[in-house]
Amino acid sequence: MKEAFFYEPLDRNKIRCNLCRHRCVIYPDKTGVCGVRLNSKGKLYSLVYGKLIAVNVDPIEKKPLYHFFPGSLSFSIATVGCNFSCPNCQNYTISQYKLKGKDNSFVPGEDYSPDEIVSLSLKHNCKTIAYTYTEPTIFYEFAFDTAKIASSKDIKNIFVTNGYITPEALEKINPYLNAANVDLKSFRKEFYRKYPKAKLQGVLDTLKLMKKYGIWVEVTTLLIPTLNDTNEELKDIASFIKNELGEETPWHISRFYPTYEMTYLPPTSSDKLMKAREIGLKEGLRYVYTGNVPGLEGENTYCWNCKKLIIRRYGYTISTYKIKNGKCEYCGVKIDGVGL
Ligand code: SF4
């Protein structure tokens, strides 16, 4: 067990965890909403430090990040646990695993140290380490220690996150955090209250703070039929991205596929994804992508100025690349991103 970074003692050995915006009050011998932080005798501990349930070398396009060292590899890790409880989670077997209070003698995963993760990343020629699959905030202490060492070896760090981290936790990791893909699941408070059981405003505030810190941000919205797919809501999301984060912020609109507790809805149609993409472009965003449907035109990058195709993708593979020194090879305009 590793003592947690962000918590404060309350009366009668209770604790407030200040790592994510739930700010759980945790009773002795209990864990918070994420199920992986234990109050033991008035101190808060991470139960998953170094216990990795997933360790993979992925294309960075899988995160998805399309404007951050495109075509590179990302060493991708996760522990069990999550602070959200989305009924459509693709990784629910690991994200919704809850360690039960003090009865936590078994924590699934293999032991790794931060140094080992950095060495493995170098060995596999990974430009980045991605804290992903589950919510990286809930394994923050391990991510922080790893990111700090990685930065000293010129490896960049990426959070693939639901954006519910507290401002103080984001501030601490900011010097080592280079990019993030943040889920903006909906633009309706009711959706956030009902499905992930969280507050929309917290996610919006994290997005703005990340931009303020200069972290490269891409936004993802999973388009779920009937739940978050009206033209008005999509316009609201696009307009928030443009006005609050900037027109250069890529927006990924992904196909929903029935899974976990949400098998009663159909998959998103390609037509709907392409229409959503048009809404984003019409709202003034430079880069709007469709996701989870290989071969769809919306996977490609087009120059925001001359409109020519500059990155052709199929799934996670790049077949055409017409950017040189960060500029469009056709018209010479700067293409937004890092490592292009
Ligand atoms: S990190 Fe876990 S324990 Fe801490 S506030 Fe968030 S859900 Fe609660």
Coordinates of C-alpha atoms and ligand atoms in Angstrom, one line a residue:
M1 CA 0.0 0.0 0.0
K2 CA 1.2 3.5 -0.8
E3 CA 0.1 6.5 1.2
A4 CA -2.1 8.7 -1.0
F5 CA -1.1 12.2 -2.0
F6 CA -4.3 14.2 -1.6
Y7 CA -6.4 13.7 1.5
E8 CA -7.4 15.4 4.8
P9 CA -8.3 14.0 8.1
L10 CA -11.9 14.5 9.4
D11 CA -13.4 13.8 12.8
R12 CA -13.7 10.2 14.1
N13 CA -10.9 8.8 11.9
K14 CA -12.8 9.7 8.7
I15 CA -10.9 11.1 5.7
R16 CA -11.7 13.3 2.8
C17 CA -10.0 12.2 -0.4
N18 CA -9.1 15.2 -2.6
L19 CA -7.8 13.4 -5.6
C20 CA -10.9 13.5 -7.8
R21 CA -13.9 15.8 -7.8
H22 CA -16.1 13.3 -5.9
R23 CA -14.0 14.3 -2.8
C24 CA -15.3 11.2 -1.1
V25 CA -15.6 11.1 2.7
I26 CA -14.3 7.7 3.6
Y27 CA -15.0 5.9 6.9
P28 CA -12.3 3.8 8.6
D29 CA -11.7 0.5 6.8
K30 CA -13.7 1.6 3.8
T31 CA -12.8 2.6 0.3
G32 CA -14.1 5.6 -1.7
V33 CA -16.3 5.5 -4.9
C34 CA -13.3 4.2 -7.0
G35 CA -12.9 1.2 -4.7
V36 CA -9.1 1.4 -4.6
R37 CA -8.3 3.9 -1.9
L38 CA -8.6 2.7 1.7
N39 CA -8.9 4.6 4.9
S40 CA -6.7 2.6 7.3
K41 CA -6.5 4.1 10.8
G42 CA -7.1 7.6 9.6
K43 CA -4.6 7.5 6.7
L44 CA -5.5 7.1 3.1
Y45 CA -3.7 4.5 1.0
S46 CA -3.7 3.6 -2.7
L47 CA -4.2 -0.2 -3.0
V48 CA -3.2 -0.4 -6.6
Y49 CA 0.2 1.2 -6.6
G50 CA 2.3 -0.7 -9.2
K51 CA -0.3 -3.4 -9.6
L52 CA -0.8 -3.2 -13.3
I53 CA -3.7 -5.1 -14.8
A54 CA -2.8 -4.0 -18.4
V55 CA 0.6 -3.4 -20.0
N56 CA 0.6 -3.0 -23.8
V57 CA 2.5 -1.2 -26.6
D58 CA -0.2 0.6 -28.6
P59 CA -0.2 3.0 -31.5
I60 CA -0.9 6.5 -30.2
E61 CA -3.8 6.7 -32.6
K62 CA -5.6 4.2 -30.3
K63 CA -5.8 6.6 -27.4
P64 CA -7.0 8.4 -29.6
L65 CA -4.5 11.2 -30.1
Y66 CA -4.1 12.2 -33.7
H67 CA -2.1 15.4 -33.3
F68 CA 0.6 14.2 -30.8
F69 CA 3.5 12.4 -32.4
P70 CA 1.3 10.7 -35.0
G71 CA 2.5 7.2 -36.0
S72 CA 4.4 6.7 -32.8
L73 CA 4.1 4.0 -30.1
S74 CA 2.7 4.6 -26.6
F75 CA 3.5 2.3 -23.7
S76 CA 0.1 1.9 -22.2
I77 CA -0.7 0.9 -18.6
A78 CA -3.6 0.6 -16.2
T79 CA -4.6 -0.7 -12.8
V80 CA -8.1 -1.8 -11.7
G81 CA -10.7 0.7 -10.5
C82 CA -12.5 3.8 -11.8
N83 CA -14.2 6.8 -10.2
F84 CA -17.1 6.6 -12.8
S85 CA -19.6 3.9 -13.3
C86 CA -20.6 4.2 -16.9
P87 CA -23.1 1.4 -17.9
N88 CA -21.5 1.3 -21.3
C89 CA -17.9 0.9 -20.2
Q90 CA -15.8 -1.1 -22.8
N91 CA -13.3 -2.0 -20.0
Y92 CA -15.8 -2.7 -17.3
T93 CA -14.1 -6.0 -16.1
I94 CA -11.1 -4.0 -14.9
S95 CA -12.6 -0.5 -14.4
Q96 CA -15.5 -1.7 -12.2
Y97 CA -13.5 -4.1 -10.1
K98 CA -14.0 -3.0 -6.5
L99 CA -11.6 -3.9 -3.6
K100 CA -13.8 -4.4 -0.6
G101 CA -12.8 -2.2 2.3
K102 CA -10.1 -3.6 4.5
D103 CA -10.5 -7.1 2.9
N104 CA -8.0 -6.2 0.2
S105 CA -5.5 -9.0 0.5
F106 CA -5.9 -9.7 -3.2
V107 CA -5.3 -6.9 -5.7
P108 CA -5.4 -8.1 -9.3
G109 CA -2.4 -7.3 -11.5
E110 CA 1.3 -7.8 -11.9
D111 CA 3.9 -5.8 -9.8
Y112 CA 5.9 -3.2 -11.6
S113 CA 8.0 -0.2 -10.4
P114 CA 8.0 3.2 -12.1
D115 CA 11.6 2.6 -13.2
E116 CA 10.6 -0.7 -14.9
I117 CA 7.8 1.0 -16.8
V118 CA 10.2 3.7 -18.1
S119 CA 12.8 1.1 -19.0
L120 CA 10.2 -1.0 -20.9
S121 CA 9.0 2.1 -22.7
L122 CA 12.6 2.9 -23.9
K123 CA 13.1 -0.8 -24.9
H124 CA 10.0 -0.7 -27.0
N125 CA 10.8 2.6 -28.7
C126 CA 7.8 4.3 -27.2
K127 CA 7.7 8.1 -27.4
T128 CA 5.1 8.3 -24.8
I129 CA 3.6 6.5 -21.8
A130 CA -0.2 6.4 -21.7
Y131 CA -2.1 6.1 -18.4
T132 CA -5.2 4.6 -19.9
Y133 CA -7.9 1.9 -20.2
T134 CA -9.2 2.7 -16.7
E135 CA -9.2 6.2 -15.1
P136 CA -5.5 7.2 -14.5
T137 CA -6.6 9.6 -11.7
I138 CA -7.3 6.6 -9.4
F139 CA -3.8 5.3 -9.8
Y140 CA -2.4 8.8 -9.6
E141 CA 0.6 8.1 -7.3
F142 CA 2.0 5.4 -9.6
A143 CA 1.3 7.6 -12.6
F144 CA 3.0 10.6 -11.0
D145 CA 6.1 8.7 -10.0
T146 CA 6.4 7.1 -13.4
A147 CA 5.7 10.3 -15.3
K148 CA 8.4 12.2 -13.3
I149 CA 11.1 9.6 -14.2
A150 CA 9.8 9.3 -17.8
S151 CA 10.1 13.1 -18.3
S152 CA 13.8 13.0 -17.3
K153 CA 14.4 10.5 -20.1
D154 CA 12.5 12.6 -22.7
I155 CA 9.5 10.3 -22.7
K156 CA 6.2 12.2 -22.8
N157 CA 3.2 11.4 -20.6
I158 CA -0.4 11.1 -21.7
F159 CA -3.6 10.8 -19.6
V160 CA -6.6 9.2 -21.2
T161 CA -9.1 10.5 -18.7
N162 CA -12.7 11.3 -17.8
G163 CA -11.5 14.7 -16.7
Y164 CA -12.7 14.4 -13.1
I165 CA -9.3 15.1 -11.4
T166 CA -9.2 17.9 -8.8
P167 CA -7.4 21.2 -9.7
E168 CA -4.7 20.5 -7.0
A169 CA -3.9 17.0 -8.3
L170 CA -3.7 18.3 -11.9
E171 CA -1.5 21.2 -10.8
K172 CA 1.0 18.7 -9.2
I173 CA 1.3 16.5 -12.3
N174 CA 1.1 19.3 -14.8
P175 CA 4.9 19.7 -15.2
Y176 CA 5.1 16.1 -16.4
L177 CA 1.9 15.7 -18.2
N178 CA 2.2 16.5 -21.9
A179 CA -1.1 15.5 -23.5
A180 CA -4.5 14.2 -22.6
N181 CA -7.5 12.8 -24.4
V182 CA -10.5 13.8 -22.3
D183 CA -13.9 12.2 -22.5
L184 CA -16.7 14.8 -22.8
K185 CA -19.5 12.3 -22.6
S186 CA -22.4 14.7 -23.0
F187 CA -23.2 18.4 -22.6
R188 CA -26.2 17.7 -20.3
K189 CA -26.0 17.8 -16.5
E190 CA -28.7 15.1 -16.3
F191 CA -26.6 12.7 -18.5
Y192 CA -23.6 13.1 -16.2
R193 CA -25.8 12.7 -13.1
K194 CA -27.6 9.6 -14.4
Y195 CA -24.8 7.6 -16.1
P196 CA -21.3 8.3 -14.8
K197 CA -22.8 9.7 -11.6
A198 CA -20.8 12.9 -11.7
K199 CA -21.1 16.6 -12.5
L200 CA -20.6 17.9 -16.0
Q201 CA -19.1 21.2 -14.8
G202 CA -16.2 19.4 -13.2
V203 CA -15.2 18.0 -16.5
L204 CA -15.5 21.3 -18.3
D205 CA -13.4 23.0 -15.7
T206 CA -10.6 20.3 -16.0
L207 CA -10.6 20.8 -19.8
K208 CA -10.2 24.5 -19.4
L209 CA -7.4 24.1 -16.8
M210 CA -5.5 21.7 -19.0
K211 CA -5.6 24.1 -21.9
K212 CA -4.4 26.9 -19.5
Y213 CA -1.5 24.7 -18.5
G214 CA -0.5 24.2 -22.1
I215 CA -1.2 20.4 -22.0
W216 CA -2.1 19.2 -25.6
V217 CA -5.8 18.3 -25.4
E218 CA -8.0 16.2 -27.6
V219 CA -11.6 15.6 -26.8
T220 CA -13.6 12.4 -27.3
T221 CA -17.4 12.0 -27.3
L222 CA -18.9 8.5 -27.6
L223 CA -22.1 9.1 -29.6
I224 CA -24.9 7.0 -27.9
P225 CA -28.1 6.7 -29.9
T226 CA -30.9 8.6 -28.3
L227 CA -28.9 9.6 -25.2
N228 CA -26.5 12.3 -26.4
D229 CA -26.9 12.6 -30.1
T230 CA -29.3 15.5 -30.8
N231 CA -28.0 18.2 -33.2
E232 CA -28.4 20.8 -30.4
E233 CA -26.3 18.8 -27.9
L234 CA -23.6 18.2 -30.5
K235 CA -23.6 21.9 -31.4
D236 CA -23.2 22.7 -27.7
I237 CA -20.2 20.5 -27.4
A238 CA -18.6 21.8 -30.6
S239 CA -19.2 25.4 -29.5
F240 CA -17.7 24.8 -26.0
I241 CA -14.6 23.3 -27.6
K242 CA -14.2 26.1 -30.0
N243 CA -14.9 29.0 -27.6
E244 CA -13.3 27.6 -24.4
L245 CA -10.5 25.3 -25.6
G246 CA -9.8 26.7 -29.1
E247 CA -10.6 25.8 -32.7
E248 CA -7.3 23.9 -32.9
T249 CA -8.6 21.3 -30.4
P250 CA -9.4 18.0 -32.1
W251 CA -12.7 16.4 -31.4
H252 CA -13.2 12.7 -31.8
I253 CA -16.8 11.4 -32.2
S254 CA -16.8 7.7 -31.6
R255 CA -19.2 4.9 -32.5
F256 CA -21.0 3.4 -29.5
Y257 CA -21.2 -0.4 -29.5
P258 CA -23.7 -2.1 -27.1
T259 CA -21.8 -3.6 -24.1
Y260 CA -21.9 -4.2 -20.4
E261 CA -25.2 -2.9 -19.0
M262 CA -26.1 -1.0 -22.1
T263 CA -26.9 -3.7 -24.6
Y264 CA -30.5 -2.4 -25.2
L265 CA -29.3 0.3 -27.6
P266 CA -28.1 -0.2 -31.2
P267 CA -24.6 0.8 -32.4
T268 CA -24.2 4.3 -33.8
S269 CA -24.7 4.5 -37.5
S270 CA -21.9 5.7 -39.8
D271 CA -24.3 8.2 -41.1
K272 CA -24.9 9.7 -37.7
L273 CA -21.2 10.0 -37.0
M274 CA -20.6 11.8 -40.3
K275 CA -23.4 14.2 -39.6
A276 CA -22.0 14.9 -36.1
R277 CA -18.7 15.6 -37.7
E278 CA -20.3 18.1 -40.1
I279 CA -21.8 19.9 -37.1
G280 CA -18.4 20.2 -35.5
L281 CA -16.8 21.5 -38.7
K282 CA -19.6 23.9 -39.3
E283 CA -19.2 25.2 -35.8
G284 CA -15.6 26.2 -36.7
L285 CA -13.5 23.3 -35.4
R286 CA -10.4 22.6 -37.5
Y287 CA -10.2 18.9 -36.9
V288 CA -13.2 16.7 -36.3
Y289 CA -12.8 12.9 -36.4
T290 CA -15.1 9.9 -36.5
G291 CA -13.9 6.9 -34.4
N292 CA -14.4 3.1 -34.1
V293 CA -15.3 2.7 -37.8
P294 CA -12.2 1.9 -39.8
G295 CA -12.4 3.2 -43.4
L296 CA -14.7 6.1 -42.8
E297 CA -13.6 9.4 -44.3
G298 CA -13.8 11.0 -41.0
E299 CA -10.7 9.2 -39.8
N300 CA -8.4 11.3 -42.0
T301 CA -6.8 14.7 -41.3
Y302 CA -7.5 17.5 -43.8
C303 CA -5.6 20.7 -43.8
W304 CA -7.8 23.3 -42.1
N305 CA -6.6 25.9 -44.6
C306 CA -6.4 24.3 -48.1
K307 CA -8.7 21.3 -47.2
K308 CA -6.4 18.8 -48.8
L309 CA -6.0 15.3 -47.3
I310 CA -2.7 15.4 -45.2
I311 CA -3.0 12.2 -43.1
R312 CA -4.8 9.2 -44.4
R313 CA -5.7 6.6 -41.7
Y314 CA -7.2 3.2 -41.7
G315 CA -8.0 2.3 -38.1
Y316 CA -4.7 2.9 -36.2
T317 CA -2.5 2.8 -39.4
I318 CA -1.3 5.8 -41.3
S319 CA -0.8 5.3 -45.1
T320 CA -0.3 8.9 -46.3
Y321 CA 1.5 11.7 -44.4
K322 CA 1.8 15.1 -46.0
I323 CA 3.0 17.2 -43.1
K324 CA 6.6 18.5 -43.1
N325 CA 8.1 20.3 -40.1
G326 CA 4.6 20.7 -38.7
K327 CA 3.3 22.4 -41.9
C328 CA 0.9 21.3 -44.6
E329 CA 3.0 20.1 -47.6
Y330 CA 0.5 21.7 -50.0
C331 CA -0.1 25.2 -48.7
G332 CA 2.5 25.6 -45.9
V333 CA 0.1 26.5 -43.1
K334 CA 1.0 25.2 -39.6
I335 CA -0.9 22.1 -38.6
D336 CA -1.8 22.2 -34.9
G337 CA -0.3 19.6 -32.6
V338 CA 3.0 18.4 -31.1
G339 CA 5.6 16.3 -32.9
L340 CA 4.0 16.6 -36.3
Ligands
SF4_1 S1 -10.1 9.2 -6.2 FE1 -11.6 7.6 -5.4 S2 -11.6 7.9 -3.2 FE2 -10.7 9.7 -4.1 S3 -12.4 11.2 -4.3 FE3 -12.2 10.1 -6.3 S4 -13.5 8.3 -6.1 FE4 -13.3 9.1 -4.1

